[in-house]
mmCIF file of C-alpha atoms (C1' of nucleotides) in Angstrom:
data_model
loop_
_atom_site.group_PDB
_atom_site.id
_atom_site.type_symbol
_atom_site.label_atom_id
_atom_site.label_comp_id
_atom_site.label_asym_id
_atom_site.label_seq_id
_atom_site.Cartn_x
_atom_site.Cartn_y
_atom_site.Cartn_z
ATOM 1 C CA MET C 373 -0.002 0.003 0.001
ATOM 2 C CA LYS C 374 1.354 3.407 -0.964
ATOM 3 C CA ILE C 375 1.424 6.301 1.448
ATOM 4 C CA GLY C 376 -1.569 8.140 -0.021
ATOM 5 C CA LYS C 377 -3.806 5.127 0.451
ATOM 6 C CA LEU C 378 -2.564 4.598 3.984
ATOM 7 C CA SER C 379 -3.077 8.255 4.716
ATOM 8 C CA THR C 380 -6.750 8.233 3.724
ATOM 9 C CA SER C 381 -7.301 4.851 5.364
ATOM 10 C CA VAL C 382 -6.296 6.079 8.769
ATOM 11 C CA GLY C 383 -7.075 9.771 8.473
ATOM 12 C CA LEU C 384 -3.552 10.996 9.031
ATOM 13 C CA ASP C 385 -1.689 13.399 6.803
ATOM 14 C CA ILE C 386 1.014 11.992 4.552
ATOM 15 C CA GLN C 387 3.539 14.302 6.167
ATOM 16 C CA THR C 388 2.488 13.021 9.558
ATOM 17 C CA LEU C 389 3.114 9.438 8.468
ATOM 18 C CA ARG C 390 6.622 10.323 7.338
ATOM 19 C CA TYR C 391 7.105 12.170 10.612
ATOM 20 C CA TYR C 392 6.001 9.113 12.559
ATOM 21 C CA GLU C 393 8.480 7.042 10.590
ATOM 22 C CA ILE C 394 11.294 9.379 11.575
ATOM 23 C CA GLN C 395 10.129 9.273 15.188
ATOM 24 C CA GLY C 396 10.192 5.487 15.125
ATOM 25 C CA LEU C 397 6.451 4.957 15.565
ATOM 26 C CA LEU C 398 6.057 3.457 12.146
ATOM 27 C CA ASN C 399 8.582 0.967 10.821
ATOM 28 C CA GLU C 400 10.415 1.965 7.691
ATOM 29 C CA PRO C 401 8.461 0.216 4.966
ATOM 30 C CA LYS C 402 10.093 -1.486 2.033
ATOM 31 C CA ARG C 403 10.326 0.603 -1.094
ATOM 32 C CA LEU C 404 9.009 0.028 -4.605
ATOM 33 C CA ASP C 405 11.472 0.205 -7.475
ATOM 34 C CA ASN C 406 10.680 3.872 -7.919
ATOM 35 C CA GLY C 407 11.451 4.617 -4.307
ATOM 36 C CA TYR C 408 7.837 4.926 -3.170
ATOM 37 C CA ARG C 409 7.023 3.581 0.287
ATOM 38 C CA ASP C 410 5.076 0.315 0.228
ATOM 39 C CA TYR C 411 3.264 -0.363 3.484
ATOM 40 C CA PRO C 412 1.961 -3.704 4.724
ATOM 41 C CA GLU C 413 -1.714 -3.955 5.737
ATOM 42 C CA ASN C 414 -0.899 -4.014 9.429
ATOM 43 C CA ALA C 415 0.396 -0.469 9.253
ATOM 44 C CA ILE C 416 -3.269 0.533 9.464
ATOM 45 C CA THR C 417 -3.758 -1.259 12.775
ATOM 46 C CA ARG C 418 -0.620 0.290 14.111
ATOM 47 C CA LEU C 419 -1.644 3.802 13.182
ATOM 48 C CA GLN C 420 -5.151 3.357 14.517
ATOM 49 C CA PHE C 421 -3.582 2.451 17.818
ATOM 50 C CA VAL C 422 -1.367 5.528 17.682
ATOM 51 C CA LYS C 423 -4.399 7.745 17.097
ATOM 52 C CA LYS C 424 -6.323 6.213 19.967
ATOM 53 C CA ALA C 425 -3.428 6.434 22.358
ATOM 54 C CA LYS C 426 -2.855 10.051 21.411
ATOM 55 C CA LEU C 427 -6.505 10.797 22.060
ATOM 56 C CA VAL C 428 -6.178 9.717 25.661
ATOM 57 C CA GLY C 429 -3.136 11.826 26.328
ATOM 58 C CA PHE C 430 -0.158 9.614 25.639
ATOM 59 C CA THR C 431 2.835 11.276 24.047
ATOM 60 C CA LEU C 432 4.417 9.871 20.917
ATOM 61 C CA LYS C 433 7.319 8.714 23.041
ATOM 62 C CA GLU C 434 5.010 6.790 25.345
ATOM 63 C CA ILE C 435 3.136 5.316 22.409
ATOM 64 C CA LYS C 436 6.426 4.203 20.907
ATOM 65 C CA GLU C 437 7.224 2.430 24.169
ATOM 66 C CA LEU C 438 3.834 0.743 24.205
ATOM 67 C CA LEU C 439 4.320 -0.440 20.654
ATOM 68 C CA ALA C 440 7.769 -1.692 21.520
ATOM 69 C CA ILE C 441 6.553 -4.056 24.220
ATOM 70 C CA GLN C 442 7.868 -7.493 23.469
ATOM 71 C CA VAL C 443 9.764 -10.250 25.058
ATOM 72 C CA THR C 444 12.928 -11.048 23.230
ATOM 73 C CA LYS C 445 15.944 -13.070 24.239
ATOM 74 C CA ASP C 446 18.241 -10.148 23.838
ATOM 75 C CA GLU C 447 16.288 -7.144 24.881
ATOM 76 C CA HIS C 448 13.331 -7.587 27.198
ATOM 77 C CA THR C 449 12.758 -10.273 29.754
ATOM 78 C CA CYS C 450 9.298 -11.221 30.948
ATOM 79 C CA GLN C 451 10.105 -9.559 34.212
ATOM 80 C CA GLU C 452 10.914 -6.248 32.579
ATOM 81 C CA VAL C 453 7.773 -6.383 30.490
ATOM 82 C CA LYS C 454 5.673 -7.148 33.536
ATOM 83 C CA VAL C 455 7.074 -4.204 35.461
ATOM 84 C CA PHE C 456 6.460 -1.870 32.563
ATOM 85 C CA THR C 457 2.931 -3.043 31.834
ATOM 86 C CA GLN C 458 2.030 -2.883 35.497
ATOM 87 C CA ALA C 459 3.119 0.745 35.665
ATOM 88 C CA LYS C 460 1.207 1.610 32.515
ATOM 89 C CA LEU C 461 -1.874 -0.163 33.817
ATOM 90 C CA GLN C 462 -1.711 2.016 36.899
ATOM 91 C CA GLU C 463 -1.499 5.156 34.757
ATOM 92 C CA ILE C 464 -4.452 4.030 32.677
ATOM 93 C CA GLU C 465 -6.473 3.277 35.782
ATOM 94 C CA THR C 466 -5.810 6.828 36.971
ATOM 95 C CA LYS C 467 -6.855 8.267 33.636
ATOM 96 C CA ILE C 468 -10.074 6.280 33.634
ATOM 97 C CA ASN C 469 -10.839 7.495 37.131
ATOM 98 C CA GLU C 470 -10.267 11.128 36.198
ATOM 99 C CA LEU C 471 -12.448 10.739 33.147
ATOM 100 C CA SER C 472 -15.173 9.119 35.197
ATOM 101 C CA SER C 473 -15.239 11.959 37.663
ATOM 102 C CA ILE C 474 -15.421 14.556 34.886
ATOM 103 C CA LYS C 475 -18.128 12.478 33.252
ATOM 104 C CA ASN C 476 -20.086 12.414 36.484
ATOM 105 C CA ALA C 477 -19.865 16.136 36.820
ATOM 106 C CA LEU C 478 -21.015 16.730 33.262
ATOM 107 C CA GLU C 479 -23.905 14.324 33.698
ATOM 108 C CA LYS C 480 -24.945 16.187 36.785
ATOM 109 C CA ILE C 481 -24.921 19.433 34.848
ATOM 110 C CA HIS C 482 -26.670 17.860 31.910
ATOM 111 C CA THR C 483 -29.511 16.222 33.781
ATOM 112 C CA SER C 484 -30.228 18.292 36.827
ATOM 113 C CA CYS C 485 -28.874 21.743 36.285
ATOM 114 C CA CYS C 486 -31.523 22.990 33.888
ATOM 115 C CA GLY C 487 -35.170 22.220 34.215
ATOM 116 C CA GLY C 488 -36.256 23.886 31.032
ATOM 117 C CA ASN C 489 -34.995 26.688 28.905
ATOM 118 C CA GLU C 490 -34.704 29.258 31.643
ATOM 119 C CA THR C 491 -31.460 30.386 33.212
ATOM 120 C CA ALA C 492 -29.947 28.934 36.361
ATOM 121 C CA ALA C 493 -26.938 29.580 38.509
ATOM 122 C CA HIS C 494 -24.224 27.320 39.987
ATOM 123 C CA CYS C 495 -23.990 25.051 36.993
ATOM 124 C CA SER C 496 -20.204 25.027 36.845
ATOM 125 C CA ILE C 497 -18.097 21.923 36.540
ATOM 126 C CA LEU C 498 -16.252 22.687 39.772
ATOM 127 C CA SER C 499 -19.419 22.836 41.854
ATOM 128 C CA ALA C 500 -20.681 19.707 40.130
ATOM 129 C CA LEU C 501 -17.427 17.917 41.003
ATOM 130 C CA GLU C 502 -17.619 18.876 44.665
ATOM 131 C CA SER C 503 -20.962 17.306 45.486
ATOM 132 C CA MET Z 363 -2.842 32.755 49.402
ATOM 133 C CA LYS Z 364 0.287 33.924 47.580
ATOM 134 C CA ILE Z 365 1.496 32.288 44.397
ATOM 135 C CA GLY Z 366 4.325 30.297 45.999
ATOM 136 C CA LYS Z 367 1.927 28.594 48.388
ATOM 137 C CA LEU Z 368 -0.548 27.844 45.616
ATOM 138 C CA SER Z 369 2.282 26.505 43.489
ATOM 139 C CA THR Z 370 3.418 23.977 46.080
ATOM 140 C CA SER Z 371 -0.189 23.124 46.991
ATOM 141 C CA VAL Z 372 -1.044 21.983 43.505
ATOM 142 C CA GLY Z 373 2.374 20.977 42.199
ATOM 143 C CA LEU Z 374 2.506 23.457 39.372
ATOM 144 C CA ASP Z 375 5.335 25.853 38.691
ATOM 145 C CA ILE Z 376 4.792 29.517 39.593
ATOM 146 C CA GLN Z 377 5.464 30.483 35.993
ATOM 147 C CA THR Z 378 2.880 27.981 34.860
ATOM 148 C CA LEU Z 379 0.285 29.574 37.130
ATOM 149 C CA ARG Z 380 0.987 32.978 35.634
ATOM 150 C CA TYR Z 381 0.814 31.410 32.184
ATOM 151 C CA TYR Z 382 -2.574 29.875 32.999
ATOM 152 C CA GLU Z 383 -3.770 33.281 34.136
ATOM 153 C CA ILE Z 384 -2.794 34.812 30.801
ATOM 154 C CA GLN Z 385 -4.505 31.943 28.996
ATOM 155 C CA GLY Z 386 -7.674 32.566 30.978
ATOM 156 C CA LEU Z 387 -7.698 29.273 32.864
ATOM 157 C CA LEU Z 388 -7.144 30.939 36.182
ATOM 158 C CA ASN Z 389 -9.031 34.100 37.082
ATOM 159 C CA GLU Z 390 -6.901 37.150 37.742
ATOM 160 C CA PRO Z 391 -6.671 37.177 41.516
ATOM 161 C CA LYS Z 392 -6.897 40.338 43.546
ATOM 162 C CA ARG Z 393 -3.588 41.884 44.479
ATOM 163 C CA LEU Z 394 -2.071 42.725 47.838
ATOM 164 C CA ASP Z 395 -0.881 46.277 48.445
ATOM 165 C CA ASN Z 396 2.570 45.331 47.217
ATOM 166 C CA GLY Z 397 1.216 43.965 43.963
ATOM 167 C CA TYR Z 398 1.557 40.287 44.897
ATOM 168 C CA ARG Z 399 -1.210 37.978 43.703
ATOM 169 C CA ASP Z 400 -3.594 36.843 46.448
ATOM 170 C CA TYR Z 401 -5.495 33.702 45.507
ATOM 171 C CA PRO Z 402 -8.702 32.432 47.069
ATOM 172 C CA GLU Z 403 -8.803 28.858 48.419
ATOM 173 C CA ASN Z 404 -10.848 27.598 45.492
ATOM 174 C CA ALA Z 405 -7.983 28.277 43.098
ATOM 175 C CA ILE Z 406 -6.605 24.949 44.339
ATOM 176 C CA THR Z 407 -9.726 23.047 43.264
ATOM 177 C CA ARG Z 408 -9.651 24.756 39.917
ATOM 178 C CA LEU Z 409 -6.020 23.893 39.267
ATOM 179 C CA GLN Z 410 -6.461 20.321 40.392
ATOM 180 C CA PHE Z 411 -9.168 20.020 37.807
ATOM 181 C CA VAL Z 412 -6.906 21.515 35.157
ATOM 182 C CA LYS Z 413 -4.209 18.978 35.973
ATOM 183 C CA LYS Z 414 -6.597 16.058 35.776
ATOM 184 C CA ALA Z 415 -8.158 17.223 32.549
ATOM 185 C CA LYS Z 416 -4.724 17.693 31.024
ATOM 186 C CA LEU Z 417 -3.766 14.172 32.047
ATOM 187 C CA VAL Z 418 -6.582 12.699 29.992
ATOM 188 C CA GLY Z 419 -5.683 14.628 26.889
ATOM 189 C CA PHE Z 420 -7.737 17.782 26.984
ATOM 190 C CA THR Z 421 -6.049 20.897 25.672
ATOM 191 C CA LEU Z 422 -5.896 24.069 27.722
ATOM 192 C CA LYS Z 423 -8.487 25.562 25.387
ATOM 193 C CA GLU Z 424 -10.885 22.689 26.014
ATOM 194 C CA ILE Z 425 -10.291 22.858 29.734
ATOM 195 C CA LYS Z 426 -11.052 26.556 29.658
ATOM 196 C CA GLU Z 427 -14.345 25.760 27.944
ATOM 197 C CA LEU Z 428 -15.189 23.119 30.529
ATOM 198 C CA LEU Z 429 -14.451 25.556 33.330
ATOM 199 C CA ALA Z 430 -16.586 28.180 31.611
ATOM 200 C CA ILE Z 431 -19.724 26.071 31.634
ATOM 201 C CA GLN Z 432 -22.440 28.060 33.264
ATOM 202 C CA VAL Z 433 -25.934 29.176 32.645
ATOM 203 C CA THR Z 434 -26.221 32.914 32.679
ATOM 204 C CA LYS Z 435 -28.981 35.205 31.516
ATOM 205 C CA ASP Z 436 -26.724 36.935 29.038
ATOM 206 C CA GLU Z 437 -24.376 34.309 27.764
ATOM 207 C CA HIS Z 438 -25.422 30.679 27.933
ATOM 208 C CA THR Z 439 -28.885 29.231 27.951
ATOM 209 C CA CYS Z 440 -29.670 25.843 29.395
ATOM 210 C CA GLN Z 441 -30.090 24.541 25.891
ATOM 211 C CA GLU Z 442 -26.621 25.628 24.845
ATOM 212 C CA VAL Z 443 -25.095 24.116 27.943
ATOM 213 C CA LYS Z 444 -26.930 20.860 27.360
ATOM 214 C CA VAL Z 445 -25.701 20.619 23.799
ATOM 215 C CA PHE Z 446 -22.142 21.311 24.870
ATOM 216 C CA THR Z 447 -22.115 18.890 27.796
ATOM 217 C CA GLN Z 448 -23.685 16.173 25.669
ATOM 218 C CA ALA Z 449 -20.926 16.516 23.093
ATOM 219 C CA LYS Z 450 -18.240 16.455 25.773
ATOM 220 C CA LEU Z 451 -19.831 13.411 27.401
ATOM 221 C CA GLN Z 452 -19.612 11.629 24.083
ATOM 222 C CA GLU Z 453 -15.915 12.516 23.788
ATOM 223 C CA ILE Z 454 -15.263 11.279 27.285
ATOM 224 C CA GLU Z 455 -17.105 8.047 26.622
ATOM 225 C CA THR Z 456 -14.859 7.502 23.606
ATOM 226 C CA LYS Z 457 -11.742 8.169 25.647
ATOM 227 C CA ILE Z 458 -12.841 5.748 28.343
ATOM 228 C CA ASN Z 459 -13.463 3.092 25.717
ATOM 229 C CA GLU Z 460 -10.031 3.580 24.149
ATOM 230 C CA LEU Z 461 -8.401 3.389 27.550
ATOM 231 C CA SER Z 462 -10.313 0.247 28.416
ATOM 232 C CA SER Z 463 -9.175 -1.485 25.270
ATOM 233 C CA ILE Z 464 -5.556 -0.544 25.883
ATOM 234 C CA LYS Z 465 -5.970 -1.666 29.466
ATOM 235 C CA ASN Z 466 -7.336 -5.003 28.321
ATOM 236 C CA ALA Z 467 -4.418 -5.515 25.987
ATOM 237 C CA LEU Z 468 -1.886 -4.701 28.697
ATOM 238 C CA GLU Z 469 -3.608 -7.012 31.131
ATOM 239 C CA LYS Z 470 -3.455 -9.780 28.580
ATOM 240 C CA ILE Z 471 0.259 -9.189 28.170
ATOM 241 C CA HIS Z 472 0.776 -8.903 31.893
ATOM 242 C CA THR Z 473 -1.043 -12.040 32.949
ATOM 243 C CA SER Z 474 -0.723 -14.542 30.147
ATOM 244 C CA CYS Z 475 2.225 -13.597 28.015
ATOM 245 C CA CYS Z 476 4.944 -14.751 30.364
ATOM 246 C CA GLY Z 477 4.779 -17.868 32.408
ATOM 247 C CA GLY Z 478 7.988 -17.385 34.247
ATOM 248 C CA ASN Z 479 11.207 -15.580 33.626
ATOM 249 C CA GLU Z 480 11.947 -17.114 30.230
ATOM 250 C CA THR Z 481 11.484 -15.349 26.924
ATOM 251 C CA ALA Z 482 8.407 -15.545 24.728
ATOM 252 C CA ALA Z 483 7.261 -14.227 21.381
ATOM 253 C CA HIS Z 484 4.122 -12.432 20.166
ATOM 254 C CA CYS Z 485 3.714 -10.315 23.256
ATOM 255 C CA SER Z 486 3.080 -7.065 21.467
ATOM 256 C CA ILE Z 487 0.264 -4.687 22.240
ATOM 257 C CA LEU Z 488 -1.089 -4.925 18.705
ATOM 258 C CA SER Z 489 -1.471 -8.679 18.804
ATOM 259 C CA ALA Z 490 -2.993 -8.396 22.268
ATOM 260 C CA LEU Z 491 -5.518 -5.888 20.966
ATOM 261 C CA GLU Z 492 -6.566 -8.090 18.074
ATOM 262 C CA SER Z 493 -7.658 -11.085 20.033
ATOM 263 C "C1'" DA I 781 4.138 14.448 -25.151
ATOM 264 C "C1'" DT I 782 2.019 16.743 -21.698
ATOM 265 C "C1'" DT I 783 -1.162 17.265 -17.858
ATOM 266 C "C1'" DG I 784 -2.688 15.948 -13.309
ATOM 267 C "C1'" DA I 785 -2.216 13.057 -9.575
ATOM 268 C "C1'" DC I 786 0.918 10.830 -7.245
ATOM 269 C "C1'" DC I 787 5.532 10.173 -4.832
ATOM 270 C "C1'" DC I 788 10.395 11.762 -2.937
ATOM 271 C "C1'" DT I 789 13.832 14.597 0.310
ATOM 272 C "C1'" DG I 790 15.004 18.372 3.003
ATOM 273 C "C1'" DT I 791 14.112 22.334 5.476
ATOM 274 C "C1'" DA I 792 11.507 25.946 7.451
ATOM 275 C "C1'" DG I 793 7.511 27.489 9.888
ATOM 276 C "C1'" DT I 794 3.662 27.025 13.378
ATOM 277 C "C1'" DA I 795 0.751 26.002 17.589
ATOM 278 C "C1'" DT I 796 0.753 24.496 22.133
ATOM 279 C "C1'" DG I 797 2.420 24.500 26.611
ATOM 280 C "C1'" DC I 798 5.539 25.473 29.169
ATOM 281 C "C1'" DT I 799 10.525 27.103 31.051
ATOM 282 C "C1'" DT I 800 14.226 30.217 31.436
ATOM 283 C "C1'" DT I 801 16.399 34.572 31.655
ATOM 284 C "C1'" DA I 802 16.876 39.395 32.722
ATOM 285 C "C1'" DG I 803 16.161 42.938 35.630
ATOM 286 C "C1'" DG I 804 14.033 44.569 39.444
ATOM 287 C "C1'" DG I 805 11.099 45.379 43.896
ATOM 288 C "C1'" DT I 806 9.445 43.329 48.859
ATOM 289 C "C1'" DT I 807 9.555 40.832 53.114
ATOM 290 C "C1'" DT I 808 11.477 38.616 57.010
ATOM 291 C "C1'" DA I 809 14.720 36.998 60.077
ATOM 292 C "C1'" DA I 810 19.454 37.266 61.871
ATOM 293 C "C1'" DT Y 371 21.212 46.322 57.553
ATOM 294 C "C1'" DT Y 372 21.873 42.830 54.865
ATOM 295 C "C1'" DA Y 373 20.975 38.461 52.953
ATOM 296 C "C1'" DA Y 374 17.788 34.871 51.775
ATOM 297 C "C1'" DA Y 375 13.404 34.049 50.236
ATOM 298 C "C1'" DC Y 376 9.791 35.778 48.109
ATOM 299 C "C1'" DC Y 377 7.185 38.528 44.523
ATOM 300 C "C1'" DC Y 378 6.764 41.301 39.853
ATOM 301 C "C1'" DT Y 379 6.842 42.017 34.360
ATOM 302 C "C1'" DA Y 380 8.462 41.221 29.860
ATOM 303 C "C1'" DA Y 381 10.607 38.643 26.598
ATOM 304 C "C1'" DA Y 382 13.242 34.902 24.858
ATOM 305 C "C1'" DG Y 383 13.947 29.980 24.482
ATOM 306 C "C1'" DC Y 384 12.507 25.117 24.191
ATOM 307 C "C1'" DA Y 385 10.142 20.452 23.385
ATOM 308 C "C1'" DT Y 386 6.512 18.273 21.118
ATOM 309 C "C1'" DA Y 387 3.898 17.377 17.243
ATOM 310 C "C1'" DC Y 388 2.877 18.581 13.424
ATOM 311 C "C1'" DT Y 389 2.291 21.499 8.729
ATOM 312 C "C1'" DA Y 390 3.815 23.813 4.824
ATOM 313 C "C1'" DC Y 391 7.056 24.914 1.416
ATOM 314 C "C1'" DA Y 392 10.614 24.204 -2.327
ATOM 315 C "C1'" DG Y 393 12.287 21.630 -5.766
ATOM 316 C "C1'" DG Y 394 12.119 17.604 -8.090
ATOM 317 C "C1'" DG Y 395 10.967 12.678 -9.951
ATOM 318 C "C1'" DT Y 396 7.020 9.020 -11.435
ATOM 319 C "C1'" DC Y 397 2.874 7.344 -13.454
ATOM 320 C "C1'" DA Y 398 -1.432 6.930 -16.045
ATOM 321 C "C1'" DA Y 399 -4.438 8.767 -19.185
ATOM 322 C "C1'" DT Y 400 -5.413 11.796 -23.084
#
DNA sequence: ATTGACCCTGTAGTATGCTTTAGGGTTTAA
DNA sequence: TTAAACCCTAAAGCATACTACAGGGTCAAT
């Protein structure tokens, strides 16, 4: 798959894909005879993951680390992988909790702050978070 | 409360607090006779919210919007607030779902990818996400 | 054979969110 | 009274993550 196709498939700019390659998030694909990049199908999966992880606040560096998780004889032992994943799981748990509390507050505003179309006071997110 | 105290209370640099003030995330506090900023207690709550919202991938601009939610005679009707909160709730739901799927994948890696301390293959996050 | 839609590299520019520096005034305790 | 710890503004610098040139080659259809 050439870069234009991949770009539209995942909704990321061509320049961004080349940037991700430089940053090590996307493996260097093999090239066609004319020098064009030729991506395998699974590049789509990889980039979809990158997009999702970015959405929830991970940096490209963190995403690269997540994508690099693997157990290999030379580089990463099971133990190392376990320590890393455990730490990431903790981070994710925290993120989910923060999101849940913001969600709660917004729901409170959404459902009980306005009866009809009239105005009302004290409908801020901070007061909704408190109670 | 002076800026140094607020800074240590919330774990944000003094310069960052002044930056947030310029960006409109933190209300301009009243000043002491010497010109020093004098923050009310609730600045802490506000900044804690900013930190949490940042953690889960909201931009400062989005956080400012969340903090600005209110129903006032002149500016925002209940209807407008409801539309906005509904959209944000949808975003948050999406984020929680993405986090849950990443969490699932990491848990799979953490619990079943390594039996002991030996090496193993196919322990990547992408393969964990697939199944 | 030439036009439009692709692709390439390399470099510069931009937006966001800080962080540092420069230069200076204030407060408090020894 | 002086030195450390605090505060101020204004402006420059920096890291991250793109985004937009500039200049050029490739391909497919007319």
